């Protein structure tokens, strides 16, 4: 079946611009996660959605970062006033109910801030 | 979150078994051991997980020490496509759902 999809695959933007990154999770998966991976660095948790519960935003690095999940499916990660240190690969993952710890990742969006 | 320790890198020859170690001496009774891998330019991929007993699936085997303070991911016959960074992660049922990735072990497979 279809896996997690993300768009765009690559995004180049200028410092100070806003960007939106999209994630389509696997159909029926109730949990959705955003991570980012900077060049040569490990994966860093950003935010987690589970059903209708309040999201866990503990990993968002600043208030320039926000995310929403509409209708329990598609999610959008928004970065306002982008900075060069925001350059990274942004990864989305989803997980079915009850399968905690088992996450299925998308291919990522490579964001470059000039 | 309990911490895991893995070697930075390992090498193997094609078609030979590979044993990737992970130490997690501060593991708690409710922590599951998960393994993921990340191939070049791809997102992480779930490999296997376990709690106390050894586990097998089509990708690999997971051997868990009796005291659960260490585990080993076993690839029975390495292929060139197994070259990746392998991450050992602890995840607690009822705790935070996020995965905390360390540096992992970079596996090189020689032809």
mmCIF file of N, CA and C in Angstrom, chain A residues 19 21 32-36 43-49 54-69 75-80 85-86 90-91, chain B residues 96 98:
data_model
loop_
_atom_site.group_PDB
_atom_site.id
_atom_site.type_symbol
_atom_site.label_atom_id
_atom_site.label_comp_id
_atom_site.label_asym_id
_atom_site.label_seq_id
_atom_site.Cartn_x
_atom_site.Cartn_y
_atom_site.Cartn_z
ATOM 1 N N UNK A 19 7.611 29.154 4.921
ATOM 2 C CA UNK A 19 7.471 27.936 4.119
ATOM 3 C C UNK A 19 6.458 27.003 4.757
ATOM 4 N N UNK A 21 5.389 22.865 4.689
ATOM 5 C CA UNK A 21 5.763 21.511 4.299
ATOM 6 C C UNK A 21 4.570 20.600 4.601
ATOM 7 N N UNK A 32 0.873 10.959 14.130
ATOM 8 C CA UNK A 32 1.708 11.597 13.115
ATOM 9 C C UNK A 32 2.805 12.388 13.829
ATOM 10 N N UNK A 33 4.016 12.296 13.300
ATOM 11 C CA UNK A 33 5.184 12.909 13.922
ATOM 12 C C UNK A 33 5.959 13.722 12.886
ATOM 13 N N UNK A 34 6.578 14.781 13.367
ATOM 14 C CA UNK A 34 7.539 15.527 12.561
ATOM 15 C C UNK A 34 8.898 15.480 13.252
ATOM 16 N N UNK A 35 9.931 15.238 12.455
ATOM 17 C CA UNK A 35 11.317 15.270 12.911
ATOM 18 C C UNK A 35 12.107 16.114 11.910
ATOM 19 N N UNK A 36 13.302 16.525 12.306
ATOM 20 C CA UNK A 36 14.189 17.125 11.325
ATOM 21 C C UNK A 36 15.600 16.585 11.527
ATOM 22 N N UNK A 43 18.511 12.642 14.106
ATOM 23 C CA UNK A 43 17.128 13.082 13.949
ATOM 24 C C UNK A 43 16.637 13.727 15.237
ATOM 25 N N UNK A 44 15.932 14.844 15.073
ATOM 26 C CA UNK A 44 15.458 15.638 16.201
ATOM 27 C C UNK A 44 13.939 15.692 16.148
ATOM 28 N N UNK A 45 13.280 15.281 17.233
ATOM 29 C CA UNK A 45 11.827 15.316 17.309
ATOM 30 C C UNK A 45 11.316 16.745 17.332
ATOM 31 N N UNK A 46 10.232 17.005 16.623
ATOM 32 C CA UNK A 46 9.635 18.338 16.613
ATOM 33 C C UNK A 46 8.264 18.344 17.276
ATOM 34 N N UNK A 47 7.317 17.544 16.754
ATOM 35 C CA UNK A 47 5.941 17.591 17.224
ATOM 36 C C UNK A 47 5.257 16.263 16.948
ATOM 37 N N UNK A 48 4.227 15.955 17.751
ATOM 38 C CA UNK A 48 3.523 14.681 17.655
ATOM 39 C C UNK A 48 2.028 14.916 17.810
ATOM 40 N N UNK A 49 1.242 14.334 16.896
ATOM 41 C CA UNK A 49 -0.219 14.373 16.946
ATOM 42 C C UNK A 49 -0.733 12.949 17.179
ATOM 43 N N UNK A 54 -4.464 16.891 22.339
ATOM 44 C CA UNK A 54 -3.598 18.048 22.124
ATOM 45 C C UNK A 54 -2.219 17.566 21.681
ATOM 46 N N UNK A 55 -1.630 18.210 20.685
ATOM 47 C CA UNK A 55 -0.330 17.756 20.191
ATOM 48 C C UNK A 55 0.783 17.982 21.211
ATOM 49 N N UNK A 56 1.796 17.150 21.129
ATOM 50 C CA UNK A 56 3.018 17.314 21.926
ATOM 51 C C UNK A 56 3.964 18.189 21.118
ATOM 52 N N UNK A 57 4.094 19.445 21.529
ATOM 53 C CA UNK A 57 4.895 20.417 20.790
ATOM 54 C C UNK A 57 6.270 20.618 21.418
ATOM 55 N N UNK A 58 6.646 19.720 22.306
ATOM 56 C CA UNK A 58 7.836 19.951 23.130
ATOM 57 C C UNK A 58 9.139 20.065 22.340
ATOM 58 N N UNK A 59 9.154 19.576 21.105
ATOM 59 C CA UNK A 59 10.378 19.614 20.323
ATOM 60 C C UNK A 59 10.516 20.807 19.398
ATOM 61 N N UNK A 60 9.494 21.616 19.272
ATOM 62 C CA UNK A 60 9.577 22.766 18.368
ATOM 63 C C UNK A 60 10.644 23.732 18.879
ATOM 64 N N UNK A 61 11.606 24.110 18.024
ATOM 65 C CA UNK A 61 12.751 24.899 18.491
ATOM 66 C C UNK A 61 12.442 26.355 18.792
ATOM 67 N N UNK A 62 11.399 26.899 18.193
ATOM 68 C CA UNK A 62 11.048 28.288 18.455
ATOM 69 C C UNK A 62 9.602 28.509 18.056
ATOM 70 N N UNK A 63 9.075 29.703 18.404
ATOM 71 C CA UNK A 63 7.675 29.990 18.056
ATOM 72 C C UNK A 63 7.516 30.302 16.574
ATOM 73 N N UNK A 64 8.605 30.260 15.811
ATOM 74 C CA UNK A 64 8.468 30.413 14.353
ATOM 75 C C UNK A 64 7.951 29.124 13.719
ATOM 76 N N UNK A 65 8.010 28.054 14.474
ATOM 77 C CA UNK A 65 7.587 26.747 13.973
ATOM 78 C C UNK A 65 6.185 26.438 14.493
ATOM 79 N N UNK A 66 5.324 25.959 13.615
ATOM 80 C CA UNK A 66 3.997 25.515 14.026
ATOM 81 C C UNK A 66 3.566 24.390 13.109
ATOM 82 N N UNK A 67 2.604 23.615 13.567
ATOM 83 C CA UNK A 67 2.093 22.524 12.737
ATOM 84 C C UNK A 67 0.636 22.330 13.043
ATOM 85 N N UNK A 68 -0.094 21.870 12.055
ATOM 86 C CA UNK A 68 -1.483 21.506 12.269
ATOM 87 C C UNK A 68 -1.778 20.216 11.528
ATOM 88 N N UNK A 69 -2.805 19.571 11.990
ATOM 89 C CA UNK A 69 -3.248 18.333 11.350
ATOM 90 C C UNK A 69 -4.752 18.443 11.157
ATOM 91 N N UNK A 75 -1.030 16.707 7.450
ATOM 92 C CA UNK A 75 -0.424 17.674 8.359
ATOM 93 C C UNK A 75 0.444 18.656 7.581
ATOM 94 N N UNK A 76 0.479 19.886 8.089
ATOM 95 C CA UNK A 76 1.324 20.922 7.504
ATOM 96 C C UNK A 76 2.230 21.486 8.585
ATOM 97 N N UNK A 77 3.526 21.516 8.293
ATOM 98 C CA UNK A 77 4.504 22.155 9.179
ATOM 99 C C UNK A 77 4.849 23.504 8.560
ATOM 100 N N UNK A 78 4.670 24.564 9.329
ATOM 101 C CA UNK A 78 4.938 25.915 8.845
ATOM 102 C C UNK A 78 6.114 26.505 9.600
ATOM 103 N N UNK A 79 7.037 27.062 8.840
ATOM 104 C CA UNK A 79 8.173 27.778 9.434
ATOM 105 C C UNK A 79 8.073 29.220 8.966
ATOM 106 N N UNK A 80 7.928 30.118 9.908
ATOM 107 C CA UNK A 80 7.820 31.544 9.578
ATOM 108 C C UNK A 80 9.194 32.196 9.670
ATOM 109 N N UNK A 85 19.737 28.532 9.782
ATOM 110 C CA UNK A 85 19.871 27.347 10.631
ATOM 111 C C UNK A 85 18.655 26.416 10.538
ATOM 112 N N UNK A 86 17.608 26.871 9.848
ATOM 113 C CA UNK A 86 16.450 25.995 9.628
ATOM 114 C C UNK A 86 16.700 24.995 8.498
ATOM 115 N N UNK A 90 13.312 17.647 6.647
ATOM 116 C CA UNK A 90 12.177 17.538 7.554
ATOM 117 C C UNK A 90 11.443 16.239 7.228
ATOM 118 N N UNK A 91 11.351 15.381 8.227
ATOM 119 C CA UNK A 91 10.790 14.047 8.049
ATOM 120 C C UNK A 91 9.477 13.915 8.792
ATOM 121 N N UNK B 96 6.414 9.108 26.528
ATOM 122 C CA UNK B 96 6.394 9.932 25.331
ATOM 123 C C UNK B 96 6.460 9.050 24.092
ATOM 124 N N UNK B 98 7.561 10.025 21.218
ATOM 125 C CA UNK B 98 8.613 10.412 20.291
ATOM 126 C C UNK B 98 9.757 9.416 20.364
#
